[in-house]
Amino acid sequence: MAILKEAAGDVAGAADVLQEVHVETYGSISKREKVEFILEQMRLTLAKKDYVRAAIVSNKIQRKTLEEEGMTAEKIKFYTLLTQYHRHDKNALELAKDYHAIYSTNSVQEKENELKEALTNTVVFLCLSEYGNEMKDMMERINLDTNLDKIPECRETIQSFLKKEIIHYPLPHQTALESLPTFNMEDDNTSPPSPLESSLASHWHTAFHTRIIQHNLRISSVYYRRIHLSRLAQLLSLSRDDLEKHISQMVSAGSLYAKIDRPKDIVRFKKERKEEEILSDWAADIKSLLNLVEKTTYLIHKENMVQGH
């Protein structure tokens, strides 16, 4: 019935038919058949643009099931469908995870073109992700992957984000990375992109610039306790207004500490310490120094005793 409805152009009707079947409760069919049926539910639900239900349906499949032997095709299809959902949700980190899951599949590892495509998509969306421990850990692990040497633009891009150096915008390979089909959300056909696709491409382009600016601000906060806003804007190739906007957003998100003194044209990246804190640290340093002196004196005395005998 669902096949007939879809063939007739009634995608919503086909999705509704399959949604009435709770195949996960059936004990008489194999695990593979259950997964295939749920994947079909996901596909039709996404085609219907019902993204909330698609997320609910996707949770019916356990990720460890897809790692079992003989489930390669189902795993690739599952994560490919998830990319549609996460792309709509504009969740770059989850997109990076999806493409990395596809990349880690044995059948993809055996085909160089598919391997490069999946790894490139992983790197691009990882660079588009908001900075965090999970994002940084994943980036560090991918940087150790030897297959990255096959894609110089990805290797250089990911190393730029890992270095404690300011990144100049645009990146040397930015045009190549932004021309990827997944970045522009183009389909395999030759039809022009829809307004949604165009807006997503614009969103990713803006996000790429934003991530580079945020990286540069984090690096600046490492090397500067305080700096003139005009000088920092010059270093990052930004206008003063744009610089203030990005600093404010990062401070609000809790990813950066900064205080702006507009009359003096100064931004501070370090908290001003109270006298009690300075005195407490000084006392701790003196205590540590005295312990080292005491230990050294003991060792000298011990050595003299040994030499005396």
mmCIF file of N, CA, C and O in Angstrom, residues 125-180:
data_model
loop_
_atom_site.group_PDB
_atom_site.id
_atom_site.type_symbol
_atom_site.label_atom_id
_atom_site.label_comp_id
_atom_site.label_asym_id
_atom_site.label_seq_id
_atom_site.Cartn_x
_atom_site.Cartn_y
_atom_site.Cartn_z
ATOM 1 N N PHE A 125 32.424 19.804 8.228
ATOM 2 C CA PHE A 125 31.389 20.083 9.232
ATOM 3 C C PHE A 125 31.959 20.118 10.642
ATOM 4 O O PHE A 125 31.374 20.748 11.530
ATOM 5 N N LEU A 126 33.095 19.468 10.848
ATOM 6 C CA LEU A 126 33.755 19.574 12.146
ATOM 7 C C LEU A 126 34.288 20.988 12.347
ATOM 8 O O LEU A 126 34.189 21.553 13.442
ATOM 9 N N CYS A 127 34.837 21.568 11.289
ATOM 10 C CA CYS A 127 35.321 22.951 11.364
ATOM 11 C C CYS A 127 34.169 23.939 11.520
ATOM 12 O O CYS A 127 34.364 25.041 12.047
ATOM 13 N N LEU A 128 32.977 23.555 11.071
ATOM 14 C CA LEU A 128 31.803 24.416 11.196
ATOM 15 C C LEU A 128 31.133 24.290 12.568
ATOM 16 O O LEU A 128 30.226 25.062 12.879
ATOM 17 N N SER A 129 31.581 23.318 13.371
ATOM 18 C CA SER A 129 30.959 23.068 14.675
ATOM 19 C C SER A 129 31.409 24.095 15.705
ATOM 20 O O SER A 129 32.507 24.642 15.628
ATOM 21 N N GLU A 130 30.541 24.321 16.669
ATOM 22 C CA GLU A 130 30.907 25.199 17.783
ATOM 23 C C GLU A 130 32.002 24.544 18.611
ATOM 24 O O GLU A 130 32.016 23.334 18.804
ATOM 25 N N TYR A 131 32.911 25.369 19.107
ATOM 26 C CA TYR A 131 34.048 24.852 19.864
ATOM 27 C C TYR A 131 33.583 24.225 21.173
ATOM 28 O O TYR A 131 32.716 24.751 21.872
ATOM 29 N N GLY A 132 34.162 23.073 21.486
ATOM 30 C CA GLY A 132 33.848 22.384 22.727
ATOM 31 C C GLY A 132 34.789 21.205 22.894
ATOM 32 O O GLY A 132 35.579 20.875 22.000
ATOM 33 N N ASN A 133 34.715 20.533 24.038
ATOM 34 C CA ASN A 133 35.608 19.417 24.306
ATOM 35 C C ASN A 133 35.407 18.279 23.309
ATOM 36 O O ASN A 133 36.373 17.670 22.835
ATOM 37 N N GLU A 134 34.144 17.989 22.994
ATOM 38 C CA GLU A 134 33.849 16.892 22.067
ATOM 39 C C GLU A 134 34.372 17.214 20.672
ATOM 40 O O GLU A 134 34.968 16.361 20.000
ATOM 41 N N MET A 135 34.159 18.442 20.250
ATOM 42 C CA MET A 135 34.622 18.855 18.922
ATOM 43 C C MET A 135 36.148 18.805 18.849
ATOM 44 O O MET A 135 36.725 18.291 17.875
ATOM 45 N N LYS A 136 36.821 19.312 19.883
ATOM 46 C CA LYS A 136 38.278 19.330 19.883
ATOM 47 C C LYS A 136 38.848 17.919 19.917
ATOM 48 O O LYS A 136 39.816 17.603 19.214
ATOM 49 N N ASP A 137 38.243 17.045 20.735
ATOM 50 C CA ASP A 137 38.713 15.658 20.825
ATOM 51 C C ASP A 137 38.580 14.946 19.481
ATOM 52 O O ASP A 137 39.501 14.239 19.043
ATOM 53 N N MET A 138 37.449 15.144 18.826
ATOM 54 C CA MET A 138 37.232 14.519 17.525
ATOM 55 C C MET A 138 38.215 15.060 16.488
ATOM 56 O O MET A 138 38.749 14.313 15.651
ATOM 57 N N MET A 139 38.492 16.345 16.548
ATOM 58 C CA MET A 139 39.434 16.949 15.610
ATOM 59 C C MET A 139 40.844 16.411 15.828
ATOM 60 O O MET A 139 41.584 16.149 14.871
ATOM 61 N N GLU A 140 41.231 16.217 17.084
ATOM 62 C CA GLU A 140 42.550 15.672 17.396
ATOM 63 C C GLU A 140 42.679 14.242 16.875
ATOM 64 O O GLU A 140 43.720 13.851 16.339
ATOM 65 N N ARG A 141 41.612 13.453 17.021
ATOM 66 C CA ARG A 141 41.654 12.063 16.558
ATOM 67 C C ARG A 141 41.731 11.981 15.037
ATOM 68 O O ARG A 141 42.479 11.174 14.483
ATOM 69 N N ILE A 142 40.974 12.827 14.362
ATOM 70 C CA ILE A 142 40.985 12.805 12.892
ATOM 71 C C ILE A 142 42.328 13.299 12.365
ATOM 72 O O ILE A 142 42.814 12.812 11.336
ATOM 73 N N ASN A 143 42.957 14.214 13.083
ATOM 74 C CA ASN A 143 44.258 14.727 12.650
ATOM 75 C C ASN A 143 45.322 13.626 12.631
ATOM 76 O O ASN A 143 46.315 13.727 11.912
ATOM 77 N N LEU A 144 45.115 12.566 13.410
ATOM 78 C CA LEU A 144 46.056 11.443 13.458
ATOM 79 C C LEU A 144 45.777 10.411 12.375
ATOM 80 O O LEU A 144 46.554 9.463 12.210
ATOM 81 N N ASP A 145 44.670 10.570 11.661
ATOM 82 C CA ASP A 145 44.289 9.613 10.617
ATOM 83 C C ASP A 145 45.223 9.769 9.408
ATOM 84 O O ASP A 145 45.348 10.853 8.835
ATOM 85 N N THR A 146 45.858 8.681 9.015
ATOM 86 C CA THR A 146 46.806 8.735 7.888
ATOM 87 C C THR A 146 46.108 9.009 6.557
ATOM 88 O O THR A 146 46.738 9.507 5.619
ATOM 89 N N ASN A 147 44.824 8.694 6.468
ATOM 90 C CA ASN A 147 44.098 8.950 5.221
ATOM 91 C C ASN A 147 43.955 10.434 4.932
ATOM 92 O O ASN A 147 43.658 10.831 3.802
ATOM 93 N N LEU A 148 44.184 11.256 5.961
ATOM 94 C CA LEU A 148 44.078 12.705 5.781
ATOM 95 C C LEU A 148 45.161 13.218 4.838
ATOM 96 O O LEU A 148 44.984 14.261 4.199
ATOM 97 N N ASP A 149 46.251 12.468 4.725
ATOM 98 C CA ASP A 149 47.330 12.875 3.815
ATOM 99 C C ASP A 149 46.900 12.812 2.355
ATOM 100 O O ASP A 149 47.520 13.453 1.491
ATOM 101 N N LYS A 150 45.835 12.045 2.076
ATOM 102 C CA LYS A 150 45.339 11.932 0.704
ATOM 103 C C LYS A 150 44.531 13.157 0.288
ATOM 104 O O LYS A 150 44.230 13.336 -0.889
ATOM 105 N N ILE A 151 44.160 13.981 1.281
ATOM 106 C CA ILE A 151 43.336 15.166 1.016
ATOM 107 C C ILE A 151 44.051 16.377 1.609
ATOM 108 O O ILE A 151 43.769 16.800 2.733
ATOM 109 N N PRO A 152 45.018 16.959 0.890
ATOM 110 C CA PRO A 152 45.842 18.048 1.446
ATOM 111 C C PRO A 152 45.043 19.231 1.976
ATOM 112 O O PRO A 152 45.381 19.791 3.024
ATOM 113 N N GLU A 153 43.952 19.602 1.270
ATOM 114 C CA GLU A 153 43.186 20.766 1.724
ATOM 115 C C GLU A 153 42.535 20.524 3.085
ATOM 116 O O GLU A 153 42.428 21.436 3.908
ATOM 117 N N CYS A 154 42.115 19.279 3.336
ATOM 118 C CA CYS A 154 41.512 18.954 4.633
ATOM 119 C C CYS A 154 42.574 18.886 5.724
ATOM 120 O O CYS A 154 42.351 19.346 6.847
ATOM 121 N N ARG A 155 43.724 18.314 5.392
ATOM 122 C CA ARG A 155 44.804 18.218 6.370
ATOM 123 C C ARG A 155 45.253 19.609 6.804
ATOM 124 O O ARG A 155 45.396 19.880 8.003
ATOM 125 N N GLU A 156 45.447 20.508 5.851
ATOM 126 C CA GLU A 156 45.909 21.856 6.176
ATOM 127 C C GLU A 156 44.849 22.639 6.949
ATOM 128 O O GLU A 156 45.166 23.408 7.863
ATOM 129 N N THR A 157 43.579 22.427 6.592
ATOM 130 C CA THR A 157 42.495 23.141 7.275
ATOM 131 C C THR A 157 42.377 22.713 8.723
ATOM 132 O O THR A 157 42.287 23.545 9.634
ATOM 133 N N ILE A 158 42.407 21.412 8.965
ATOM 134 C CA ILE A 158 42.238 20.916 10.339
ATOM 135 C C ILE A 158 43.451 21.272 11.197
ATOM 136 O O ILE A 158 43.321 21.563 12.390
ATOM 137 N N GLN A 159 44.636 21.297 10.580
ATOM 138 C CA GLN A 159 45.830 21.697 11.331
ATOM 139 C C GLN A 159 45.799 23.180 11.675
ATOM 140 O O GLN A 159 46.304 23.589 12.723
ATOM 141 N N SER A 160 45.191 23.981 10.804
ATOM 142 C CA SER A 160 45.062 25.420 11.088
ATOM 143 C C SER A 160 44.206 25.657 12.327
ATOM 144 O O SER A 160 44.515 26.530 13.146
ATOM 145 N N PHE A 161 43.143 24.852 12.481
ATOM 146 C CA PHE A 161 42.262 25.009 13.637
ATOM 147 C C PHE A 161 42.890 24.459 14.919
ATOM 148 O O PHE A 161 42.489 24.838 16.013
ATOM 149 N N LEU A 162 43.850 23.553 14.779
ATOM 150 C CA LEU A 162 44.485 22.969 15.956
ATOM 151 C C LEU A 162 45.679 23.794 16.443
ATOM 152 O O LEU A 162 46.047 23.717 17.609
ATOM 153 N N LYS A 163 46.282 24.574 15.554
ATOM 154 C CA LYS A 163 47.426 25.397 15.945
ATOM 155 C C LYS A 163 46.977 26.593 16.781
ATOM 156 O O LYS A 163 45.886 27.118 16.591
ATOM 157 N N LYS A 164 47.841 27.025 17.679
ATOM 158 C CA LYS A 164 47.556 28.214 18.471
ATOM 159 C C LYS A 164 48.075 29.438 17.727
ATOM 160 O O LYS A 164 48.932 30.187 18.206
ATOM 161 N N GLU A 165 47.534 29.614 16.527
ATOM 162 C CA GLU A 165 47.903 30.729 15.676
ATOM 163 C C GLU A 165 46.651 31.332 15.060
ATOM 164 O O GLU A 165 45.650 30.630 14.862
ATOM 165 N N ILE A 166 46.716 32.608 14.741
ATOM 166 C CA ILE A 166 45.589 33.286 14.111
ATOM 167 C C ILE A 166 45.421 32.773 12.681
ATOM 168 O O ILE A 166 46.396 32.609 11.952
ATOM 169 N N ILE A 167 44.174 32.480 12.309
ATOM 170 C CA ILE A 167 43.860 32.008 10.966
ATOM 171 C C ILE A 167 43.426 33.204 10.125
ATOM 172 O O ILE A 167 42.537 33.969 10.522
ATOM 173 N N HIS A 168 44.033 33.360 8.980
ATOM 174 C CA HIS A 168 43.652 34.449 8.082
ATOM 175 C C HIS A 168 42.471 34.010 7.213
ATOM 176 O O HIS A 168 42.449 32.900 6.679
ATOM 177 N N TYR A 169 41.479 34.876 7.129
ATOM 178 C CA TYR A 169 40.269 34.590 6.351
ATOM 179 C C TYR A 169 40.337 35.325 5.012
ATOM 180 O O TYR A 169 40.724 36.495 4.977
ATOM 181 N N PRO A 170 39.971 34.658 3.896
ATOM 182 C CA PRO A 170 39.526 33.260 3.816
ATOM 183 C C PRO A 170 40.694 32.283 3.850
ATOM 184 O O PRO A 170 41.854 32.655 3.608
ATOM 185 N N LEU A 171 40.376 31.020 4.144
ATOM 186 C CA LEU A 171 41.384 29.971 4.156
ATOM 187 C C LEU A 171 41.904 29.715 2.744
ATOM 188 O O LEU A 171 41.196 29.978 1.762
ATOM 189 N N PRO A 172 43.111 29.189 2.620
ATOM 190 C CA PRO A 172 43.660 28.918 1.282
ATOM 191 C C PRO A 172 42.778 28.000 0.429
ATOM 192 O O PRO A 172 42.705 28.162 -0.781
ATOM 193 N N HIS A 173 42.100 27.039 1.097
ATOM 194 C CA HIS A 173 41.286 26.072 0.359
ATOM 195 C C HIS A 173 39.786 26.291 0.600
ATOM 196 O O HIS A 173 38.982 25.380 0.376
ATOM 197 N N GLN A 174 39.416 27.473 1.053
ATOM 198 C CA GLN A 174 38.012 27.696 1.410
ATOM 199 C C GLN A 174 37.070 27.553 0.222
ATOM 200 O O GLN A 174 35.988 26.969 0.337
ATOM 201 N N THR A 175 37.461 28.067 -0.920
ATOM 202 C CA THR A 175 36.606 27.969 -2.102
ATOM 203 C C THR A 175 36.354 26.517 -2.477
ATOM 204 O O THR A 175 35.219 26.126 -2.788
ATOM 205 N N ALA A 176 37.385 25.697 -2.411
ATOM 206 C CA ALA A 176 37.244 24.275 -2.741
ATOM 207 C C ALA A 176 36.338 23.570 -1.742
ATOM 208 O O ALA A 176 35.493 22.755 -2.122
ATOM 209 N N LEU A 177 36.502 23.888 -0.467
ATOM 210 C CA LEU A 177 35.685 23.243 0.565
ATOM 211 C C LEU A 177 34.223 23.669 0.468
ATOM 212 O O LEU A 177 33.311 22.858 0.673
ATOM 213 N N GLU A 178 33.988 24.939 0.160
ATOM 214 C CA GLU A 178 32.613 25.431 0.087
ATOM 215 C C GLU A 178 31.925 25.030 -1.216
ATOM 216 O O GLU A 178 30.721 25.235 -1.365
ATOM 217 N N SER A 179 32.672 24.480 -2.153
ATOM 218 C CA SER A 179 32.070 24.032 -3.410
ATOM 219 C C SER A 179 31.584 22.585 -3.332
ATOM 220 O O SER A 179 31.043 22.059 -4.302
ATOM 221 N N LEU A 180 31.763 21.945 -2.174
ATOM 222 C CA LEU A 180 31.312 20.566 -2.011
ATOM 223 C C LEU A 180 29.794 20.484 -2.142
ATOM 224 O O LEU A 180 29.075 21.371 -1.656
#
